[in-house]
CSV table of C-alpha atoms in Angstrom, one decimal:
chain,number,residue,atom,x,y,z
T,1,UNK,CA,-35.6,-77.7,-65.2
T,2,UNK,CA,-36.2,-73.9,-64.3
T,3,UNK,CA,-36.3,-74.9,-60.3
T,4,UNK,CA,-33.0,-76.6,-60.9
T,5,UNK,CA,-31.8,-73.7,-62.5
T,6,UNK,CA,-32.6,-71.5,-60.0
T,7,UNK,CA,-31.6,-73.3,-57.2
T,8,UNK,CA,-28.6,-73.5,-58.9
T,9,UNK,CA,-28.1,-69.8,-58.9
T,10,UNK,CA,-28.9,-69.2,-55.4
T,11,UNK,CA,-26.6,-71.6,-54.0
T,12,UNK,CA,-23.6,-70.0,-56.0
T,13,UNK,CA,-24.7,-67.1,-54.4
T,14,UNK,CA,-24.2,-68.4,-51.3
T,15,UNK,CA,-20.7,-70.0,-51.9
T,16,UNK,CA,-20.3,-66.7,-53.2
T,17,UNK,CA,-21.4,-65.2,-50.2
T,18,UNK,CA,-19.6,-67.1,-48.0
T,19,UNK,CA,-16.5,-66.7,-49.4
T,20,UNK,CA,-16.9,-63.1,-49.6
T,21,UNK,CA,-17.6,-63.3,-46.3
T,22,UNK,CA,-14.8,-65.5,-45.1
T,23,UNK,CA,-12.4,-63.8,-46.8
T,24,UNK,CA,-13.4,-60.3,-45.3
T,25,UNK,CA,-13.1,-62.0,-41.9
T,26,UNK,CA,-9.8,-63.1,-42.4
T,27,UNK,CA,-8.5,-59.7,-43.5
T,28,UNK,CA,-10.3,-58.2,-40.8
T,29,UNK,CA,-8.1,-60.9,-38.8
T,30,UNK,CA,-4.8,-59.7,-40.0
T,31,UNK,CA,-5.7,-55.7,-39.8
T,32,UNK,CA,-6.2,-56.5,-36.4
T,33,UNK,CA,-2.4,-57.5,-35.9
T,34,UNK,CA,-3.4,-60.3,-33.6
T,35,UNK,CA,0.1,-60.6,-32.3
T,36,UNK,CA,0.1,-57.1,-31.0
T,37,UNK,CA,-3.5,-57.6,-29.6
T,38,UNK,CA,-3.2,-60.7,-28.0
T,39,UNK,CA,0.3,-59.4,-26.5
T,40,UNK,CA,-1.8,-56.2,-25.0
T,41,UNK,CA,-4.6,-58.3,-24.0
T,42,UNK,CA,-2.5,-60.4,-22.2
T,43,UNK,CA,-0.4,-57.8,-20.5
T,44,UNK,CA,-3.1,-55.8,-19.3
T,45,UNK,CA,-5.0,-58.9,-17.6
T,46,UNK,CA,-1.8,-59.1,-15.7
T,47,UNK,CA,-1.7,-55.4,-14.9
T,48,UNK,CA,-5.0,-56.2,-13.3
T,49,UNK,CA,-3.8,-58.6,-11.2
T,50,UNK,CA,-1.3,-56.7,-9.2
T,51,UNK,CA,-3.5,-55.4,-6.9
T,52,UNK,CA,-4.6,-58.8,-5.4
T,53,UNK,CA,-3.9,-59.4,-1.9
T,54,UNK,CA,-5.3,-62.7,-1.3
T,55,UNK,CA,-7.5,-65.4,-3.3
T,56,UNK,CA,-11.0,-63.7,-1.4
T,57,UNK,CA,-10.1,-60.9,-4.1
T,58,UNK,CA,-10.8,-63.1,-6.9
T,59,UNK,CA,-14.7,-62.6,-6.8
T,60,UNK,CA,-17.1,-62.8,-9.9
T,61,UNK,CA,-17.3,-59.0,-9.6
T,62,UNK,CA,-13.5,-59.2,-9.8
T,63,UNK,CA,-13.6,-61.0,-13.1
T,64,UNK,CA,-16.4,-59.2,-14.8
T,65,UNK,CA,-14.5,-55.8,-14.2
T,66,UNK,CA,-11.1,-57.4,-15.5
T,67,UNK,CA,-13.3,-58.4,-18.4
T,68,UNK,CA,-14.4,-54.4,-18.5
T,69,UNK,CA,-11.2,-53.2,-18.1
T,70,UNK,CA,-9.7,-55.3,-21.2
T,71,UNK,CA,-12.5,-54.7,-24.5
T,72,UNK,CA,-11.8,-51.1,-24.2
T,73,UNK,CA,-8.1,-51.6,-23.7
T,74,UNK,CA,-8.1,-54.8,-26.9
T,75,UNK,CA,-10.3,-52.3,-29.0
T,76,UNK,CA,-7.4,-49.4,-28.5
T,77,UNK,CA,-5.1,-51.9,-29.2
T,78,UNK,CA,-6.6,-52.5,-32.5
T,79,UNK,CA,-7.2,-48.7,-32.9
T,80,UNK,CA,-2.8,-48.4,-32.3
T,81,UNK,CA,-2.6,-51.1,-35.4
T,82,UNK,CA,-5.2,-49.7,-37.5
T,83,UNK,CA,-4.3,-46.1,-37.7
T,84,UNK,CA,-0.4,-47.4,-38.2
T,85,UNK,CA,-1.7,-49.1,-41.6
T,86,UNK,CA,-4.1,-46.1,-42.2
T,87,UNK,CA,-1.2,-43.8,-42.5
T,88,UNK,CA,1.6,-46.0,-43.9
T,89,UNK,CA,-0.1,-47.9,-46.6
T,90,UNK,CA,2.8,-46.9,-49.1
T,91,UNK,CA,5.5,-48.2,-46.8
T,92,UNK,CA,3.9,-51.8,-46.0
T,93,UNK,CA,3.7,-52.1,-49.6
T,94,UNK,CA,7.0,-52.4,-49.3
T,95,UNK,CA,7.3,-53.9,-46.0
T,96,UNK,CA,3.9,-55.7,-45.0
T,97,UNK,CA,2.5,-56.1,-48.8
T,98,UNK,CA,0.0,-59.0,-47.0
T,99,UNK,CA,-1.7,-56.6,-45.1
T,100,UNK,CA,-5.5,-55.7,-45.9
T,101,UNK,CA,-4.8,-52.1,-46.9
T,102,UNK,CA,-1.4,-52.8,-48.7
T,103,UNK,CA,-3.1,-55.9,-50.6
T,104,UNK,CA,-6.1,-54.2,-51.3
T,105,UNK,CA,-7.9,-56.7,-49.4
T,106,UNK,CA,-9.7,-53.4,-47.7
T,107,UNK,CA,-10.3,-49.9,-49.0
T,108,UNK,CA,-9.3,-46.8,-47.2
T,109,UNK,CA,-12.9,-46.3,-46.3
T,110,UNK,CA,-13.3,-49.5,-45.1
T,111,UNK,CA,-9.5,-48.8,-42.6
T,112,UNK,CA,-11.0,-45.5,-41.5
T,113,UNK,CA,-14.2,-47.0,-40.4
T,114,UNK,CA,-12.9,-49.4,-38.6
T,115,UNK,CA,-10.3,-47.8,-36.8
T,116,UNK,CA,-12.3,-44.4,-35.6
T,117,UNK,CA,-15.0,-47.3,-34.4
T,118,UNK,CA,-12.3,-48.7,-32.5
T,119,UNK,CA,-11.2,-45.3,-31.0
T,120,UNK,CA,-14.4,-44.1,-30.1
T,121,UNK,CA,-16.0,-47.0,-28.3
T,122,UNK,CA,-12.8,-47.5,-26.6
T,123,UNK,CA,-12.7,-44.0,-25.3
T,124,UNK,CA,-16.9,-44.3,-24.8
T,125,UNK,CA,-16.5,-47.5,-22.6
T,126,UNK,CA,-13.3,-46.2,-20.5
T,127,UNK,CA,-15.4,-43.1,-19.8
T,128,UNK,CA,-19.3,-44.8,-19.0
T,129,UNK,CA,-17.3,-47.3,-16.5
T,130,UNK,CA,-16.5,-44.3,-14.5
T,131,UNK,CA,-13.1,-45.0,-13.3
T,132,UNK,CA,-10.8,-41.8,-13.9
T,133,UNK,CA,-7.8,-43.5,-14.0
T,134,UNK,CA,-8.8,-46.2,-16.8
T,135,UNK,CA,-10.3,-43.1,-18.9
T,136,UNK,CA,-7.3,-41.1,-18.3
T,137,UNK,CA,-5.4,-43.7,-18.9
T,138,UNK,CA,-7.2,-45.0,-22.6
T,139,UNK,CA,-7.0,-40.9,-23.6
T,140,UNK,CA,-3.0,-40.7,-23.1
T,141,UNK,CA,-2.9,-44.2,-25.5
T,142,UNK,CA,-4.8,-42.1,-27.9
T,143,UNK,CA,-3.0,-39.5,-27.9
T,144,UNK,CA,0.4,-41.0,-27.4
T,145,UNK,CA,-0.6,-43.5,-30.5
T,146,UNK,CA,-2.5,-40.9,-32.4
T,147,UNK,CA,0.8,-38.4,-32.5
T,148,UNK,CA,3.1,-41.4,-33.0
T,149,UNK,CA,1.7,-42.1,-36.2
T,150,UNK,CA,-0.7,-39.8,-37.9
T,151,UNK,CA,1.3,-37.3,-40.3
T,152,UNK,CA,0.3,-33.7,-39.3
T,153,UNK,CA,2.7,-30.6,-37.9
T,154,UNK,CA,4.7,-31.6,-35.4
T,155,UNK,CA,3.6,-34.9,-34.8
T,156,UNK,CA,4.1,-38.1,-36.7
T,157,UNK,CA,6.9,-39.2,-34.0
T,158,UNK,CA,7.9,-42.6,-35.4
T,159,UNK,CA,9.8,-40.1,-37.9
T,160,UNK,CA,12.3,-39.3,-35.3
T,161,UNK,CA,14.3,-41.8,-33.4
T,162,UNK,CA,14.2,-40.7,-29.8
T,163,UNK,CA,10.1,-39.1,-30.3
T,164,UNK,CA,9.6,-43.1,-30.8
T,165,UNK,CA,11.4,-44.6,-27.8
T,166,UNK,CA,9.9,-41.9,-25.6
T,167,UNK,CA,5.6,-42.3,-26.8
T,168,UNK,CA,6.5,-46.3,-26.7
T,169,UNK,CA,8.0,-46.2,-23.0
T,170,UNK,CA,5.6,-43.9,-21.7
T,171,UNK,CA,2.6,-45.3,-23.1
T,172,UNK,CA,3.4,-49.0,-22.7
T,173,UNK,CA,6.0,-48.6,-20.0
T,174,UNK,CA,4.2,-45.9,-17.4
T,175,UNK,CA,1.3,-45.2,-18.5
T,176,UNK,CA,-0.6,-48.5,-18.9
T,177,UNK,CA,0.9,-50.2,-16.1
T,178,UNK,CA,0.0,-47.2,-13.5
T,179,UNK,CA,-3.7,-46.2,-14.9
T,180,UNK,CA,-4.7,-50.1,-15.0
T,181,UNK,CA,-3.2,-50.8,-12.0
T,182,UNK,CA,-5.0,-47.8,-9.8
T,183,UNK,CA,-8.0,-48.4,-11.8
T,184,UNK,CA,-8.5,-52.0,-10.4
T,185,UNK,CA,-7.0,-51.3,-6.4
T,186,UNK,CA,-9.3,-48.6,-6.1
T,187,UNK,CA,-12.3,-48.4,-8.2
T,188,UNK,CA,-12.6,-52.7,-8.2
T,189,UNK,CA,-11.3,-53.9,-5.0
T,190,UNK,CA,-12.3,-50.5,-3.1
T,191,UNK,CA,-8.8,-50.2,-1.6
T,192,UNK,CA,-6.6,-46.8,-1.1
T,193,UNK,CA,-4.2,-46.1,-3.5
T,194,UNK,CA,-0.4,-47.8,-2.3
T,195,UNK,CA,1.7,-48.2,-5.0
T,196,UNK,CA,3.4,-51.3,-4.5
T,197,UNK,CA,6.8,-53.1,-5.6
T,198,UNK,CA,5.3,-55.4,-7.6
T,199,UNK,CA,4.0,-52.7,-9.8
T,200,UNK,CA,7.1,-50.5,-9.5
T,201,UNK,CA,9.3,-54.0,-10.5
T,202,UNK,CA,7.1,-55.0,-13.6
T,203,UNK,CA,6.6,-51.3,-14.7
T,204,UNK,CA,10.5,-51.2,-14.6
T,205,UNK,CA,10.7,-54.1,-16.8
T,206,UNK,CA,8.3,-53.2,-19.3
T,207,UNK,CA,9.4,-49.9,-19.4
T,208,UNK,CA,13.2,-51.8,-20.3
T,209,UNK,CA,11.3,-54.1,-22.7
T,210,UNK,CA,9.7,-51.1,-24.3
T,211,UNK,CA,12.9,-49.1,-25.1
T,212,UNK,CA,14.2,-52.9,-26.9
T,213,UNK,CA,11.0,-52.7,-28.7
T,214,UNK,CA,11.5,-49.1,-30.1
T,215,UNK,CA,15.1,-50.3,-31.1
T,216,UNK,CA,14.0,-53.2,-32.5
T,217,UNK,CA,10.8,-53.5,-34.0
T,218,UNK,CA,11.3,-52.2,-37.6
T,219,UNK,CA,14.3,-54.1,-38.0
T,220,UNK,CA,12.3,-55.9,-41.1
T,221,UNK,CA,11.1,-52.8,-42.1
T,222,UNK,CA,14.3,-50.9,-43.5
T,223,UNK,CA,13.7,-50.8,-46.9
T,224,UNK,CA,10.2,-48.7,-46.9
T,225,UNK,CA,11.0,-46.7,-43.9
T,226,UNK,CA,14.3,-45.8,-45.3
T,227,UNK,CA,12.6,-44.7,-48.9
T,228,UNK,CA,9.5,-42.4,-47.2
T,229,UNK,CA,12.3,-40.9,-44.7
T,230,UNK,CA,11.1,-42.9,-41.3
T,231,UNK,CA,14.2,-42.5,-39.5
T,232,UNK,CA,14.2,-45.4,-37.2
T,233,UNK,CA,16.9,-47.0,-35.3
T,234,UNK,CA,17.1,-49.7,-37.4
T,235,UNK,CA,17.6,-47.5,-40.2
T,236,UNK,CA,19.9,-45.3,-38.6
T,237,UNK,CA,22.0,-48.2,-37.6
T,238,UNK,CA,21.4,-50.5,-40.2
T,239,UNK,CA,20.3,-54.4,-40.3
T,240,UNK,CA,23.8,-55.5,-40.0
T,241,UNK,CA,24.6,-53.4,-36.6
């Protein structure tokens, strides 16, 4: 009767465990913003593409450096989502009440551990692969994402309008597209640097895409951005306009 008992015990431990578990995995999950992440994931493995000139360029060295060149670039990603919720727990309350830190799903500690993890072995990868223009590249998301959204003097940008539109098309629309691109043409494929249509084209459109994100992307978020004084488009404007 005391085995049974025991047992007992341990496996509701485990169930206890394991939902514990789950449960922290799915609100690492959502603090993640997978929408955003798989987006950026997506769009830099295209970046990386650009550079091919013919199908001998799709080597297994090829791949394994695309594969390099996306974790840091997925864990900055994360890093861009993470210190957003870090500093605007109040307003998601409002707007994003389902998220981890909102909920209370995660503490702060828990958001800041996370998200300077992300940061620094982003950084630490783009750096060790020894490619300039992929390091260079991962410090100007830092510090475009960084100044966007952290509230200290003089930065905090998503405050103002136009500061938005301008960290959003430079970092998405510029430059992403040209650090990714130069990293793969000349420290993957060993080529000089040409830039090319195709990249000027796409960075054109992404840089256009980026400006209708800046105008639109808080649309759903009027209501807290308007009470803590985030003066976005969409609160300048309004929902109806």
């Amino acid at each position: 009767m005391l085995l049974g008992r025991v047992k007992s015990e341990d496996d509701n431990k485990l169930k206890s465990f394991q939902a514990g578990f789950l449960k922290n995995l799915k609100s690492l999950y959502r603090f993640t913003r997978p929408n955003t992440l798989n987006g950026l994931v997506i769009a830099v493995t295209s970046i990386c593409c650009l550079p091919l000139q013919n199908l001998g360029d799709l080597t297994p060295t090829f791949f394994m450096e695309v594969f390099k060149t996306v974790v840091p670039a997925a864990l900055m990603a994360i890093y861009m989502t993470a210190i957003n919720q870090l500093v605007d727990v109040k307003i998601d309350k409002i707007n994003k009440p389902d998220l981890p830190l909102a909920s209370g799903d995660f503490s702060i500690k828990t958001g800041v551990a996370i998200t300077l993890t992300c940061a620094m072995m982003s950084l630490a990868m783009g750096i060790m692969i020894g490619s300039p223009p992929l390091a260079w590249g991962l410090i100007l998301w830092f510090i475009l994402v960084t100044a966007y959204s952290i509230d200290l003097p003089f930065l905090r940008w998503k405050r103002n309008a136009f500061l938005a539109a301008i960290s959003i098309m430079i970092g998405y629309g510029v430059g992403i597209q040209f650090s990714f691109f130069i990293h793969i043409q000349k420290y993957v494929l060993g080529r000089s640097v040409v830039i090319t249509r195709s990249l000027i084209f796409t960075t054109g459109v992404i840089t256009c895409m980026s400006l209708a994100k800046a105008l639109l992307k808080d649309l759903h978020d009027v209501d807290g951005d308007k009470e803590y004084g985030i003066r976005t488009f969409s609160v300048m404007l309004g929902k109806e306009r």
